[in-house]
CSV table of C-alpha atoms and ligand atoms in Angstrom, one decimal:
chain,number,residue,atom,x,y,z
A,1,MET,CA,-0.3,-0.2,0.0
A,2,SER,CA,1.3,3.4,-1.2
A,3,THR,CA,2.4,5.8,1.6
A,4,LYS,CA,3.6,8.3,0.0
A,5,ALA,CA,1.5,10.1,-3.1
A,6,THR,CA,3.3,13.0,-5.4
A,7,LEU,CA,2.2,15.8,-6.4
A,8,GLU,CA,3.2,17.6,-9.6
A,9,LEU,CA,3.9,21.4,-9.7
A,10,ASP,CA,5.6,24.2,-12.2
A,11,GLY,CA,8.1,21.4,-13.6
A,12,LYS,CA,9.0,20.2,-9.7
A,13,SER,CA,7.5,16.7,-8.8
A,14,TYR,CA,7.2,16.9,-4.6
A,15,GLU,CA,6.5,13.3,-2.3
A,16,LEU,CA,4.5,14.1,0.1
A,17,PRO,CA,3.4,11.0,3.0
A,18,VAL,CA,0.1,9.6,3.5
A,19,VAL,CA,-1.6,8.8,6.5
A,20,VAL,CA,-3.1,6.0,7.1
A,21,GLY,CA,-6.3,5.9,10.2
A,22,SER,CA,-7.3,3.4,12.3
A,23,GLU,CA,-10.6,2.4,10.1
A,24,HIS,CA,-7.7,2.4,6.4
A,25,GLU,CA,-9.0,6.0,5.1
A,26,LYS,CA,-5.8,8.1,3.7
A,27,ALA,CA,-5.0,11.0,3.9
A,28,VAL,CA,-1.6,13.4,2.1
A,29,ASP,CA,0.2,14.5,5.0
A,30,ILE,CA,0.5,18.4,3.6
A,31,SER,CA,1.9,19.3,6.8
A,32,GLN,CA,5.8,20.1,4.5
A,33,LEU,CA,3.7,21.4,1.7
A,34,ARG,CA,4.8,25.2,1.5
A,35,ASN,CA,8.0,25.0,2.7
A,36,LEU,CA,8.8,22.0,0.1
A,37,SER,CA,6.5,24.1,-2.8
A,38,GLY,CA,5.8,27.5,-1.6
A,39,CYS,CA,2.0,26.6,-2.4
A,40,ILE,CA,-1.3,26.0,-0.3
A,41,THR,CA,-4.9,24.1,-0.9
A,42,LEU,CA,-7.3,25.8,-0.8
A,43,ASP,CA,-11.3,23.5,-0.1
A,44,ASP,CA,-13.8,25.7,0.7
A,45,GLY,CA,-15.8,24.4,3.4
A,46,TYR,CA,-13.2,22.2,4.4
A,47,GLY,CA,-14.8,19.6,2.4
A,48,ASN,CA,-11.6,18.1,1.4
A,49,THR,CA,-9.4,18.1,4.7
A,50,GLY,CA,-8.6,17.1,7.6
A,51,SER,CA,-7.7,18.7,10.4
A,52,CYS,CA,-6.5,17.3,13.2
A,53,SER,CA,-5.9,13.5,14.0
A,54,SER,CA,-9.1,11.8,16.5
A,55,ALA,CA,-9.5,8.5,18.5
A,56,VAL,CA,-13.0,10.2,20.2
A,57,THR,CA,-15.6,9.4,16.4
A,58,PHE,CA,-15.7,7.5,14.2
A,59,ILE,CA,-17.9,8.1,10.6
A,60,ASP,CA,-18.2,6.5,7.7
A,61,GLY,CA,-20.8,7.9,5.5
A,62,GLU,CA,-20.7,5.8,2.5
A,63,ARG,CA,-21.8,2.6,5.3
A,64,GLY,CA,-23.9,4.7,7.3
A,65,ILE,CA,-21.3,4.0,10.3
A,66,LEU,CA,-21.0,5.9,13.7
A,67,ARG,CA,-18.7,4.4,16.4
A,68,TYR,CA,-17.6,6.6,20.1
A,69,ARG,CA,-14.0,5.7,20.9
A,70,GLY,CA,-15.3,2.7,18.1
A,71,ILE,CA,-18.7,1.1,20.2
A,72,PRO,CA,-21.6,1.3,17.0
A,73,ILE,CA,-23.9,4.6,17.6
A,74,GLU,CA,-27.1,1.3,17.9
A,75,GLU,CA,-24.8,-0.5,20.4
A,76,LEU,CA,-24.8,2.6,22.8
A,77,ALA,CA,-28.6,3.4,22.1
A,78,GLU,CA,-29.6,-0.3,22.9
A,79,LYS,CA,-27.4,-0.4,26.2
A,80,SER,CA,-25.8,3.0,27.1
A,81,THR,CA,-27.2,5.7,29.3
A,82,PHE,CA,-25.9,9.3,28.2
A,83,ILE,CA,-23.8,10.1,31.2
A,84,GLU,CA,-22.1,6.3,30.4
A,85,THR,CA,-21.2,7.3,27.3
A,86,ALA,CA,-19.4,10.5,27.9
A,87,TYR,CA,-17.2,9.4,30.4
A,88,LEU,CA,-16.4,6.8,27.7
A,89,LEU,CA,-15.5,10.0,24.8
A,90,ILE,CA,-14.3,12.0,27.2
A,91,TYR,CA,-12.3,9.2,29.4
A,92,GLY,CA,-12.0,6.9,26.7
A,93,ARG,CA,-13.3,3.4,27.5
A,94,LEU,CA,-16.6,2.5,30.0
A,95,PRO,CA,-15.9,3.1,33.4
A,96,GLY,CA,-15.9,1.0,36.0
A,97,ARG,CA,-18.1,0.8,38.6
A,98,ALA,CA,-16.5,3.1,40.9
A,99,GLU,CA,-15.5,5.0,38.6
A,100,LEU,CA,-18.9,5.4,36.7
A,101,ARG,CA,-20.0,6.4,40.6
A,102,ARG,CA,-17.4,8.8,40.9
A,103,PHE,CA,-18.3,10.2,38.2
A,104,SER,CA,-21.7,10.8,38.9
A,105,ASP,CA,-21.4,11.8,41.8
A,106,MET,CA,-18.9,15.2,40.8
A,107,LEU,CA,-22.1,15.6,38.6
A,108,THR,CA,-24.4,15.9,41.6
A,109,GLN,CA,-21.5,17.9,43.2
A,110,ASN,CA,-21.7,20.4,40.7
A,111,GLU,CA,-25.1,21.7,39.5
A,112,MET,CA,-25.0,24.6,40.8
A,113,ILE,CA,-24.6,27.4,39.3
A,114,HIS,CA,-23.0,30.3,41.8
A,115,GLU,CA,-26.0,32.0,43.8
A,116,ASP,CA,-25.2,35.4,42.1
A,117,MET,CA,-25.6,33.8,38.4
A,118,LYS,CA,-29.2,34.0,39.0
A,119,HIS,CA,-28.9,37.9,38.5
A,120,HIS,CA,-27.5,38.0,35.5
A,121,PHE,CA,-30.6,36.1,33.6
A,122,GLU,CA,-32.6,38.7,34.7
A,123,GLY,CA,-30.6,40.8,32.2
A,124,PHE,CA,-31.9,38.5,28.7
A,125,PRO,CA,-35.2,39.9,27.5
A,126,PRO,CA,-38.3,37.4,28.3
A,127,ASN,CA,-37.5,36.6,24.7
A,128,ALA,CA,-34.0,36.3,24.5
A,129,HIS,CA,-33.1,32.8,22.4
A,130,PRO,CA,-32.2,30.4,25.3
A,131,MET,CA,-29.0,29.3,22.8
A,132,ALA,CA,-27.5,32.8,24.0
A,133,ILE,CA,-27.8,32.9,26.9
A,134,LEU,CA,-26.3,29.4,27.5
A,135,SER,CA,-22.9,30.6,25.1
A,136,ALA,CA,-23.4,34.0,27.7
A,137,MET,CA,-23.7,31.4,30.7
A,138,ILE,CA,-21.5,29.1,29.7
A,139,ASN,CA,-18.4,32.2,29.8
A,140,ALA,CA,-20.1,34.3,33.3
A,141,SER,CA,-20.4,31.2,35.0
A,142,SER,CA,-16.4,30.9,34.5
A,143,CYS,CA,-15.6,33.9,35.6
A,144,PHE,CA,-16.6,32.2,39.1
A,145,TYR,CA,-13.9,29.7,39.7
A,146,PRO,CA,-10.3,32.1,38.8
A,147,GLY,CA,-8.5,27.7,38.2
A,148,LEU,CA,-9.9,28.2,34.5
A,149,MET,CA,-8.9,31.0,33.6
A,150,GLY,CA,-4.8,31.2,32.7
A,151,ALA,CA,-3.2,28.3,31.4
A,152,VAL,CA,-4.9,25.6,31.0
A,153,ASN,CA,-5.1,23.3,34.3
A,154,ARG,CA,-4.4,19.5,33.6
A,155,GLU,CA,-5.1,18.8,37.2
A,156,ARG,CA,-8.0,20.6,37.3
A,157,PHE,CA,-9.7,18.5,34.1
A,158,ASP,CA,-12.3,16.7,35.8
A,159,VAL,CA,-13.4,19.5,37.9
A,160,HIS,CA,-14.0,21.5,35.0
A,161,ALA,CA,-15.3,19.0,32.5
A,162,ALA,CA,-17.7,17.5,35.5
A,163,ARG,CA,-18.7,21.9,36.5
A,164,LEU,CA,-19.3,22.4,32.5
A,165,LEU,CA,-20.5,19.0,31.8
A,166,SER,CA,-23.5,19.4,34.7
A,167,GLN,CA,-24.0,23.0,35.3
A,168,VAL,CA,-24.9,22.9,31.1
A,169,ARG,CA,-28.0,21.5,31.9
A,170,THR,CA,-28.5,24.1,34.7
A,171,ILE,CA,-28.4,26.9,32.7
A,172,ALA,CA,-30.5,25.9,30.1
A,173,ALA,CA,-33.0,24.7,32.6
A,174,PHE,CA,-33.0,27.7,34.0
A,175,SER,CA,-32.8,30.2,30.8
A,176,TYR,CA,-36.2,28.3,30.1
A,177,ARG,CA,-38.1,29.2,33.3
A,178,LYS,CA,-37.0,32.8,32.9
A,179,SER,CA,-38.4,33.3,29.6
A,180,ARG,CA,-41.5,31.6,31.1
A,181,GLY,CA,-41.9,34.3,34.1
A,182,LEU,CA,-41.1,30.9,36.4
A,183,PRO,CA,-39.8,30.6,39.4
A,184,ILE,CA,-35.9,28.9,38.6
A,185,ILE,CA,-35.7,25.5,40.3
A,186,TYR,CA,-33.2,23.9,41.7
A,187,PRO,CA,-31.8,20.4,40.9
A,188,LYS,CA,-32.8,17.1,43.2
A,189,PRO,CA,-29.1,15.4,44.0
A,190,THR,CA,-31.0,12.3,43.9
A,191,TYR,CA,-31.8,12.7,40.8
A,192,LYS,CA,-29.8,11.2,38.1
A,193,TYR,CA,-28.2,13.6,35.3
A,194,THR,CA,-32.0,13.8,32.5
A,195,ALA,CA,-33.9,13.3,34.6
A,196,ASN,CA,-32.7,16.0,36.8
A,197,PHE,CA,-33.4,18.5,33.7
A,198,LEU,CA,-36.9,17.3,33.1
A,199,HIS,CA,-37.6,18.1,37.2
A,200,MET,CA,-35.8,22.0,36.5
A,201,MET,CA,-36.8,22.7,33.4
A,202,PHE,CA,-41.1,21.0,34.8
A,203,SER,CA,-41.6,21.1,38.3
A,204,ASN,CA,-43.2,23.3,40.3
A,205,PRO,CA,-42.9,24.7,43.8
A,206,PHE,CA,-46.1,23.2,45.3
A,207,GLU,CA,-45.6,20.3,42.4
A,208,ASP,CA,-42.7,18.5,41.9
A,209,TYR,CA,-42.9,16.8,37.6
A,210,GLU,CA,-44.3,13.9,37.1
A,211,LEU,CA,-41.2,12.0,35.8
A,212,LYS,CA,-42.2,9.1,33.3
A,213,PRO,CA,-39.5,6.8,32.8
A,214,GLU,CA,-40.0,7.0,28.9
A,215,VAL,CA,-39.9,10.8,28.2
A,216,ALA,CA,-36.2,10.3,30.3
A,217,ARG,CA,-35.7,7.6,28.2
A,218,ALA,CA,-36.3,8.9,25.3
A,219,LEU,CA,-34.6,11.9,26.2
A,220,ASP,CA,-30.9,10.8,27.7
A,221,LEU,CA,-31.2,9.1,24.3
A,222,ILE,CA,-31.8,12.2,22.3
A,223,PHE,CA,-28.1,13.3,24.1
A,224,LEU,CA,-26.4,10.2,23.9
A,225,LEU,CA,-26.7,10.4,20.2
A,226,HIS,CA,-26.3,14.1,20.1
A,227,ALA,CA,-22.7,13.5,22.1
A,228,ASP,CA,-20.5,13.0,19.7
A,229,HIS,CA,-19.4,13.4,15.3
A,230,GLU,CA,-16.2,13.6,14.9
A,231,GLN,CA,-15.1,16.9,13.5
A,232,ASN,CA,-18.6,19.2,12.6
A,233,CYS,CA,-19.0,22.6,12.7
A,234,SER,CA,-19.4,22.8,16.4
A,235,THR,CA,-16.4,20.8,17.8
A,236,SER,CA,-14.0,22.2,15.0
A,237,THR,CA,-14.6,25.5,16.2
A,238,VAL,CA,-14.3,24.1,19.5
A,239,ARG,CA,-10.8,22.8,18.6
A,240,MET,CA,-10.0,26.3,16.4
A,241,VAL,CA,-10.7,28.1,20.3
A,242,ALA,CA,-9.0,25.1,22.3
A,243,SER,CA,-5.9,25.6,20.4
A,244,SER,CA,-5.2,29.4,21.3
A,245,GLN,CA,-5.3,27.4,24.6
A,246,ALA,CA,-8.4,29.2,26.2
A,247,ASN,CA,-10.1,27.4,28.8
A,248,LEU,CA,-13.2,25.4,27.9
A,249,PHE,CA,-15.2,26.7,29.1
A,250,ALA,CA,-14.9,29.7,26.5
A,251,SER,CA,-13.9,26.4,24.1
A,252,ALA,CA,-16.9,25.4,24.6
A,253,ALA,CA,-18.7,29.0,24.5
A,254,ALA,CA,-17.5,28.9,21.4
A,255,GLY,CA,-19.4,26.3,20.3
A,256,VAL,CA,-22.2,26.9,21.2
A,257,CYS,CA,-22.3,29.6,18.9
A,258,ALA,CA,-21.3,27.6,16.1
A,259,LEU,CA,-23.9,25.1,17.0
A,260,TRP,CA,-26.1,27.6,16.8
A,261,GLY,CA,-26.4,28.1,13.3
A,262,PRO,CA,-29.9,26.4,10.6
A,263,LEU,CA,-26.7,23.8,8.6
A,264,HIS,CA,-26.3,22.8,11.7
A,265,GLY,CA,-28.0,22.3,15.3
A,266,GLY,CA,-29.7,25.1,14.2
A,267,ALA,CA,-31.2,22.2,11.7
A,268,ASN,CA,-33.7,20.3,14.8
A,269,GLN,CA,-35.7,23.9,15.0
A,270,ALA,CA,-36.5,24.9,11.2
A,271,VAL,CA,-37.6,21.0,10.3
A,272,ILE,CA,-40.7,21.5,12.8
A,273,GLU,CA,-40.6,25.0,11.9
A,274,MET,CA,-40.7,23.1,8.0
A,275,LEU,CA,-43.8,20.7,9.2
A,276,THR,CA,-45.9,22.8,11.3
A,277,GLN,CA,-46.3,25.2,7.2
A,278,ILE,CA,-46.9,22.4,5.7
A,279,HIS,CA,-49.3,21.3,8.1
A,280,LYS,CA,-51.2,24.9,8.6
A,281,GLU,CA,-51.4,24.9,4.7
A,282,GLY,CA,-52.4,21.6,4.2
A,283,ASP,CA,-49.6,20.7,1.6
A,284,ASP,CA,-49.2,16.4,1.3
A,285,GLY,CA,-45.5,17.9,1.6
A,286,SER,CA,-45.0,17.5,-2.5
A,287,LYS,CA,-45.5,21.9,-2.6
A,288,PHE,CA,-42.4,21.8,-0.1
A,289,ILE,CA,-40.7,18.6,-1.7
A,290,ALA,CA,-41.1,21.0,-5.4
A,291,ALA,CA,-40.0,24.3,-3.6
A,292,ALA,CA,-36.9,22.8,-2.0
A,293,LYS,CA,-35.7,21.5,-5.5
A,294,ASP,CA,-36.7,24.9,-6.6
A,295,LYS,CA,-32.5,26.8,-6.0
A,296,ASN,CA,-34.7,30.0,-6.2
A,297,SER,CA,-37.6,28.5,-3.5
A,298,GLY,CA,-34.6,29.6,-0.7
A,299,LYS,CA,-36.4,26.5,0.9
A,300,ARG,CA,-34.2,23.4,2.2
A,301,LEU,CA,-35.6,19.8,3.0
A,302,MET,CA,-34.4,21.0,6.5
A,303,GLY,CA,-33.4,17.6,8.3
A,304,PHE,CA,-32.0,16.7,4.9
A,305,GLY,CA,-28.8,15.7,3.4
A,306,HIS,CA,-25.3,15.5,5.6
A,307,ARG,CA,-21.9,16.7,4.7
A,308,VAL,CA,-20.1,13.0,5.4
A,309,TYR,CA,-23.0,10.9,5.1
A,310,LYS,CA,-23.9,10.1,1.2
A,311,ASN,CA,-26.1,6.9,3.3
A,312,TYR,CA,-28.9,6.6,6.4
A,313,ASP,CA,-27.7,9.0,9.5
A,314,PRO,CA,-27.5,5.6,11.9
A,315,ARG,CA,-28.6,8.7,14.4
A,316,ALA,CA,-31.7,9.6,12.2
A,317,ARG,CA,-33.4,5.8,11.9
A,318,ILE,CA,-32.5,5.0,15.9
A,319,ILE,CA,-34.6,8.6,16.7
A,320,LYS,CA,-36.9,7.4,13.7
A,321,ALA,CA,-37.8,4.3,15.5
A,322,ALA,CA,-37.7,6.2,19.3
A,323,CYS,CA,-40.3,8.9,17.9
A,324,ASP,CA,-43.0,6.0,17.5
A,325,SER,CA,-42.5,4.1,20.7
A,326,THR,CA,-42.8,7.0,22.9
A,327,LEU,CA,-45.8,9.0,21.3
A,328,LYS,CA,-47.1,5.5,21.7
A,329,ALA,CA,-46.0,5.5,25.4
A,330,LEU,CA,-48.0,8.2,25.8
A,331,ARG,CA,-50.5,8.2,23.4
A,332,ILE,CA,-50.2,11.3,21.9
A,333,SER,CA,-50.7,11.1,17.8
A,334,ASP,CA,-48.6,14.0,16.3
A,335,PRO,CA,-49.7,15.1,13.1
A,336,LEU,CA,-46.0,16.1,12.3
A,337,LEU,CA,-44.4,12.6,12.5
A,338,ASP,CA,-47.0,11.9,9.9
A,339,ILE,CA,-46.1,14.6,7.2
A,340,ALA,CA,-42.3,13.4,8.0
A,341,LYS,CA,-42.8,10.2,7.3
A,342,LYS,CA,-44.2,11.0,3.9
A,343,LEU,CA,-41.6,13.8,3.5
A,344,GLU,CA,-38.9,11.3,3.9
A,345,GLU,CA,-41.0,8.7,1.7
A,346,ALA,CA,-41.5,11.1,-1.3
A,347,ALA,CA,-37.7,12.5,-0.8
A,348,LEU,CA,-36.2,9.1,-1.2
A,349,LYS,CA,-37.8,7.6,-4.1
A,350,ASP,CA,-37.4,12.0,-5.6
A,351,SER,CA,-34.1,11.3,-8.0
A,352,TYR,CA,-32.9,15.7,-7.7
A,353,PHE,CA,-32.8,13.6,-3.4
A,354,VAL,CA,-31.6,10.3,-4.8
A,355,GLU,CA,-28.8,11.9,-7.3
A,356,ARG,CA,-27.5,14.0,-4.2
A,357,LYS,CA,-27.6,11.6,-2.0
A,358,LEU,CA,-29.7,13.4,0.4
A,359,TYR,CA,-31.5,11.4,2.7
A,360,PRO,CA,-32.7,12.8,6.9
A,361,ASN,CA,-29.5,13.4,9.6
A,362,VAL,CA,-30.1,13.6,13.1
A,363,ASP,CA,-32.4,16.6,13.5
A,364,PHE,CA,-35.0,15.1,11.3
A,365,TYR,CA,-36.9,13.5,14.0
A,366,SER,CA,-35.5,14.8,16.7
A,367,GLY,CA,-38.1,17.5,17.0
A,368,ILE,CA,-41.0,15.2,17.2
A,369,ILE,CA,-39.8,13.3,20.5
A,370,MET,CA,-38.4,16.6,22.1
A,371,ARG,CA,-42.6,18.3,21.5
A,372,ALA,CA,-43.7,15.0,23.3
A,373,ILE,CA,-41.6,15.6,26.0
A,374,GLY,CA,-42.8,19.7,26.2
A,375,ILE,CA,-40.2,21.1,25.5
A,376,PRO,CA,-40.7,24.3,23.2
A,377,THR,CA,-38.8,24.7,19.7
A,378,GLU,CA,-36.4,27.4,20.6
A,379,MET,CA,-35.0,25.6,23.2
A,380,PHE,CA,-34.5,22.0,20.6
A,381,THR,CA,-30.9,23.3,19.8
A,382,VAL,CA,-30.0,24.0,23.5
A,383,ILE,CA,-31.3,20.1,23.9
A,384,PHE,CA,-28.3,19.5,21.5
A,385,ALA,CA,-25.4,21.6,22.7
A,386,ILE,CA,-26.3,19.9,26.2
A,387,GLY,CA,-26.0,16.3,24.4
A,388,ARG,CA,-23.1,17.3,22.7
A,389,MET,CA,-21.0,19.3,25.3
A,390,PRO,CA,-19.1,15.6,26.1
A,391,GLY,CA,-18.0,15.6,22.7
A,392,TRP,CA,-16.7,18.5,23.0
A,393,ILE,CA,-15.1,18.3,26.0
A,394,ALA,CA,-13.4,14.9,25.4
A,395,ASN,CA,-12.1,17.0,22.1
A,396,PHE,CA,-10.6,20.1,24.2
A,397,LYS,CA,-9.3,17.2,25.7
A,398,GLU,CA,-7.4,15.9,23.7
A,399,ILE,CA,-6.0,19.6,22.5
A,400,MET,CA,-4.8,19.7,26.0
A,401,ASP,CA,-2.8,16.4,26.0
A,402,ASP,CA,-1.2,17.0,22.3
A,403,PRO,CA,2.2,17.6,22.9
A,404,LYS,CA,2.5,18.8,19.6
A,405,SER,CA,-0.5,20.5,19.3
A,406,ARG,CA,-0.4,23.8,17.8
A,407,ILE,CA,-2.3,26.6,17.2
A,408,TYR,CA,-4.5,26.0,14.6
A,409,ARG,CA,-3.9,29.2,11.7
A,410,PRO,CA,-5.4,28.3,8.3
A,411,ARG,CA,-3.6,29.8,5.0
A,412,GLN,CA,-6.0,32.1,2.6
A,413,VAL,CA,-5.2,32.7,-1.4
A,414,TYR,CA,-5.9,36.2,-1.4
A,415,ILE,CA,-7.9,36.9,-4.0
A,416,GLY,CA,-8.3,41.4,-3.1
A,417,ALA,CA,-7.1,44.3,-4.4
A,418,THR,CA,-2.8,44.6,-5.6
A,419,GLN,CA,-1.4,47.4,-4.0
A,420,ASN,CA,-3.1,50.6,-4.1
A,421,PRO,CA,-1.4,53.9,-2.9
A,422,TYR,CA,-3.1,55.9,0.3
A,423,VAL,CA,-5.6,58.5,-1.7
A,424,PRO,CA,-5.5,61.7,0.4
A,425,LEU,CA,-9.9,63.2,1.3
A,426,GLU,CA,-9.5,65.4,0.0
A,427,GLU,CA,-7.9,64.0,-3.9
A,428,ARG,CA,-11.1,60.9,-3.2
A,429,LYS,CA,-14.4,61.6,-5.7
B,1,SDX,C1,-26.0,18.3,11.4
B,1,SDX,O1,-20.9,17.4,10.3
B,1,SDX,C2,-21.9,16.9,11.1
B,1,SDX,O2,-21.5,16.0,11.7
B,1,SDX,C3,-23.3,17.8,11.7
B,1,SDX,C4,-24.4,17.4,12.0
B,1,SDX,C5,-23.6,16.2,13.8
B,1,SDX,O3,-24.1,16.2,15.0
B,1,SDX,O4,-22.6,18.0,13.8
B,1,SDX,O5,-25.0,16.2,11.6
B,1,SDX,C6,-25.3,18.0,13.0
B,1,SDX,O6,-25.9,19.3,11.3
B,1,SDX,C7,-27.1,17.9,10.4
B,1,SDX,C8,-27.5,18.5,9.5
B,1,SDX,C9,-28.5,19.5,10.0
B,1,SDX,N1,-28.8,20.3,8.4
B,1,SDX,C10,-29.5,20.2,7.9
B,1,SDX,O7,-30.3,19.4,7.9
B,1,SDX,C11,-29.9,21.9,6.9
B,1,SDX,C12,-30.5,20.6,6.3
B,1,SDX,N2,-29.0,20.6,4.7
B,1,SDX,C13,-28.8,20.9,4.4
B,1,SDX,O8,-28.1,22.5,4.6
B,1,SDX,C14,-26.9,20.4,4.2
B,1,SDX,O9,-27.6,19.5,3.5
B,1,SDX,C15,-26.0,20.8,5.3
B,1,SDX,C16,-25.2,21.6,5.5
B,1,SDX,C17,-26.0,19.3,6.3
B,1,SDX,C18,-24.1,19.4,4.2
B,1,SDX,O10,-24.3,20.8,2.8
B,1,SDX,P1,-23.0,20.5,2.0
B,1,SDX,O11,-22.3,19.2,2.7
B,1,SDX,O12,-22.4,22.2,1.6
B,1,SDX,O13,-24.0,19.9,1.0
B,1,SDX,P2,-24.2,21.4,-0.3
B,1,SDX,O14,-25.2,22.5,0.6
B,1,SDX,O15,-23.1,21.4,-1.2
B,1,SDX,O16,-25.5,21.1,-0.8
B,1,SDX,C19,-24.8,19.4,-2.1
B,1,SDX,C20,-26.4,19.6,-3.1
B,1,SDX,C21,-26.5,21.2,-3.4
B,1,SDX,O17,-27.8,21.1,-4.5
B,1,SDX,P3,-26.1,21.6,-6.0
B,1,SDX,O18,-25.5,22.3,-5.7
B,1,SDX,O19,-25.8,19.9,-5.8
B,1,SDX,O20,-27.1,21.7,-7.2
B,1,SDX,O21,-27.2,19.3,-2.9
B,1,SDX,C22,-28.6,20.3,-2.4
B,1,SDX,C23,-27.5,21.3,-2.1
B,1,SDX,O22,-28.2,22.3,-3.0
B,1,SDX,N3,-28.9,20.0,-1.2
B,1,SDX,C24,-30.4,20.1,-1.0
B,1,SDX,C25,-30.7,19.8,0.1
B,1,SDX,N4,-28.9,19.7,1.6
B,1,SDX,C26,-28.3,19.4,-0.3
B,1,SDX,N5,-31.0,20.3,-1.4
B,1,SDX,C27,-32.3,20.4,-0.1
B,1,SDX,N6,-33.1,20.9,0.8
B,1,SDX,C28,-31.8,19.7,1.2
B,1,SDX,N7,-31.5,19.4,3.2
């Protein structure tokens, strides 16, 4: 198997090493290309560019494979929990009983945000988007931990990671309560991660939320399925910020902002808005699909397509099945689920989608479950951020642990004005 690639340029040829990953995928190592040839590569959107070597998550887009630390997502979805999977992603292996207990206890010990942060919530207008609040409050929370500031503190990583993973849930629930003018509900130390989130979201001072096992399991599955996804836009953002040796909270806050976009994590909110619109117009989906195929419509079939998956997103398959079982258990029938299934069926027969290998992705069905649980649409991407937090922490840790880690600083091809003289104001038109 060739371990070299040859580049011919301006009559010269350059030998470049070929790196082979543990799943036999190949990459041409161009780290010396500019030194050797004076030229760089250009790859708009990084569709062909590996930014790093990572051992956290493997995706095979052609075969629709997703594995966290080598374990297939289907097995984790069936047998694991979000917090056990978080440990797997962050520390590289499944925890023993005592390790899982200690990790869970650390999350409980760090579930409260500093009491003074309550006043920060009062500064947001009631209709502030919870993703803006989440990003701001993650950074605000770091101000209460001086140990986070300054050089990356490896000894304190475990507690910083537990604090971030636990508090992201508390901040999200508190922002929901404030947006509805409801009193904030503190976490219960006896509740586990996802149950506690539901408690903080939906309990009241006079009455605890009735925690249905099906609901807690469905939300825990949603968190687990979103936990990592190799070098997606928001995880790459976290690595970009971490590469400058900014702290964990700053890196995660940046990840929240990248995730917010409708082409990324914001798609789950956009999917429900799309399905609601289709339902309201009495469209059987065909009108919308026609618009999604028309470049001039400005519409896309949200929740469909993926930069890496050119096959069915394995997470979408799992969530679709969970939709049926969760809605059945809750005795809910949601017309939007029927519309989603009709859209999928029509699109997967339509040459436009088939030729472009556009399949449902993780966002296509996830909102249906979140609606059934009672999570408001504007919180959908916040749920995605809570789920993705272990993946961001794991990628931050890879950079922190890499003694050869360098600041991310891509080059560019300059296409602007060539050299011009300065024109004094009085001589300008
Ligand atoms: C996530 O990267 C990750 O891993 C992300 C994620 C994770 O877990 O982190 O999996 C989570 O972000 C899932 C994706 C959520 N976004 C959406 O569902 C938004 C709708 N989908 C797209 O806009 C699009 O498919 C992307 C953004 C997901 C991928 O975009 P690409 O790879 O840049 O593909 P493209 O825009 O170049 O599209 C290729 C072609 C184009 O048509 P042509 O120019 O070839 O004629 O496919 C068309 C696009 O117009 N196309 C769509 C479409 N997605 C792509 N046409 C209609 N509807 C769509 N949804």
